[in-house]
Coordinates of C-alpha atoms in Angstrom, one line a residue:
M13 CA -6.3 5.8 -19.5
A14 CA -4.1 6.1 -22.2
L15 CA -2.2 8.8 -20.9
L16 CA -1.9 6.6 -17.5
K17 CA -0.7 3.4 -19.4
E18 CA 2.1 5.3 -21.1
G19 CA 3.1 6.6 -17.5
S20 CA 6.0 8.7 -18.7
A21 CA 5.7 11.9 -16.3
A22 CA 3.9 14.6 -18.5
S23 CA 0.9 12.6 -19.1
L24 CA 0.1 11.7 -15.5
R25 CA 0.8 15.2 -14.8
Q26 CA -1.3 15.6 -18.0
A27 CA -4.4 13.8 -16.6
I28 CA -4.0 14.8 -13.3
A29 CA -4.7 18.2 -14.7
Y30 CA -8.0 16.7 -16.8
T31 CA -8.7 14.8 -14.2
Q32 CA -8.9 17.6 -11.9
P33 CA -12.4 19.2 -12.3
L34 CA -13.8 16.1 -11.6
V35 CA -12.9 14.5 -8.4
T36 CA -14.8 16.7 -6.0
P37 CA -18.2 15.0 -5.4
D38 CA -21.5 15.1 -6.4
K39 CA -20.0 17.7 -9.6
H40 CA -19.6 14.3 -12.4
W41 CA -21.4 11.6 -11.9
L42 CA -18.3 9.6 -12.6
W43 CA -15.7 11.4 -9.4
S44 CA -16.1 7.6 -8.1
V45 CA -14.0 7.0 -10.4
F46 CA -11.4 9.3 -11.2
E47 CA -10.4 10.2 -7.5
P48 CA -8.7 7.2 -7.6
L49 CA -7.5 7.7 -10.7
Q50 CA -6.0 10.9 -10.1
T51 CA -4.6 10.0 -6.2
W52 CA -2.8 7.1 -8.2
A53 CA -1.2 9.3 -11.0
S54 CA -0.3 11.6 -8.4
I55 CA 1.3 8.4 -6.8
Q56 CA 2.7 7.3 -9.8
Q57 CA 5.2 10.8 -9.6
G58 CA 5.6 10.9 -6.2
N59 CA 4.0 12.1 -4.0
L60 CA 3.6 8.9 -1.3
S61 CA 1.8 11.3 2.1
L62 CA -1.6 10.2 -0.3
K63 CA -0.8 6.4 -0.6
P64 CA -2.3 6.3 3.2
R65 CA -5.6 8.7 1.9
L66 CA -5.6 5.6 -1.1
L67 CA -5.9 3.1 0.8
A68 CA -8.6 4.3 4.2
S69 CA -10.1 5.5 1.8
L70 CA -11.4 2.3 0.1
Q71 CA -12.9 1.3 3.2
G72 CA -15.7 4.5 3.3
H73 CA -16.5 3.7 -0.5
N74 CA -20.1 3.1 -0.9
S75 CA -20.2 0.1 -3.3
A76 CA -23.8 0.0 -4.3
R77 CA -24.5 3.8 -5.1
H78 CA -20.7 3.4 -8.0
P79 CA -20.0 0.0 -8.5
L80 CA -17.5 0.4 -11.0
G81 CA -15.5 3.7 -8.5
T82 CA -15.6 1.0 -6.1
L83 CA -13.8 -1.6 -8.7
I84 CA -10.9 1.3 -10.6
H85 CA -10.8 2.8 -6.2
A86 CA -9.3 -1.7 -5.7
L87 CA -7.8 -1.9 -8.4
C88 CA -5.7 1.1 -7.7
V89 CA -5.3 0.1 -4.6
Y90 CA -4.0 -2.8 -5.5
W91 CA -1.9 -0.8 -7.9
V92 CA -0.2 0.7 -5.2
Q93 CA 0.3 -1.7 -2.6
P94 CA -0.7 -5.9 -3.6
D95 CA 0.4 -6.7 0.0
A96 CA -2.4 -5.0 1.0
T97 CA -4.5 -8.1 0.7
T98 CA -7.1 -7.8 4.0
Q99 CA -8.9 -4.0 3.4
L100 CA -9.3 -5.6 -0.6
L101 CA -10.3 -9.0 0.6
Y102 CA -12.8 -7.1 3.7
V103 CA -14.3 -4.6 0.2
L104 CA -14.4 -7.2 -2.9
E105 CA -15.2 -10.6 -1.6
S106 CA -19.0 -8.2 -0.4
F107 CA -18.3 -6.8 -3.5
Y108 CA -17.6 -9.7 -5.9
T109 CA -21.1 -11.7 -4.3
D110 CA -23.6 -8.0 -4.2
L111 CA -22.8 -7.9 -8.0
K112 CA -22.7 -11.5 -9.6
A113 CA -26.5 -12.0 -6.9
S114 CA -28.1 -7.9 -8.7
G115 CA -26.9 -8.8 -12.9
Y116 CA -23.2 -6.9 -13.3
Y117 CA -22.3 -9.9 -14.6
W118 CA -19.6 -7.6 -16.0
L119 CA -17.6 -6.0 -12.5
A120 CA -17.9 -9.5 -11.0
M121 CA -15.3 -10.7 -13.1
E122 CA -13.4 -7.9 -13.0
A123 CA -14.0 -8.1 -8.5
A124 CA -13.3 -12.1 -8.9
E125 CA -10.8 -11.6 -11.5
L126 CA -9.2 -9.2 -9.0
L127 CA -9.7 -11.6 -5.3
A128 CA -7.6 -15.0 -7.6
R129 CA -4.6 -12.9 -7.4
L130 CA -5.1 -10.9 -4.3
T131 CA -5.8 -15.2 -2.7
P132 CA -4.4 -17.9 -5.4
E133 CA -6.0 -20.5 -3.2
S134 CA -9.4 -20.0 -3.2
T135 CA -12.6 -20.5 -5.4
Y136 CA -12.2 -16.9 -7.1
A137 CA -8.4 -19.2 -9.3

């Protein structure tokens, strides 16, 4: 995360290299967190062809199995395309409700914060 925050070309390349062994599904238990972060870093380096893949893969994400990965994925989509409101709302509204009902309050509040940014007039704000 520190490399991504730094944002320089060298640090983004290094972040991509670090995450490479971790992004294959079922090879690492946190693959669902690292895969969207790696894609985001690649987009930041100019590989804009990955943008549609990042957006499309959010729809198929299994939020029940990987709630942290779903939140990170939604944040990456928001960072890449903040106007992807419809796609994000579709995923985040039910995600927020499920998290809250399951007692994952920290993740629920992070999802609510993103929902509030997407829909300022909503009850999440």
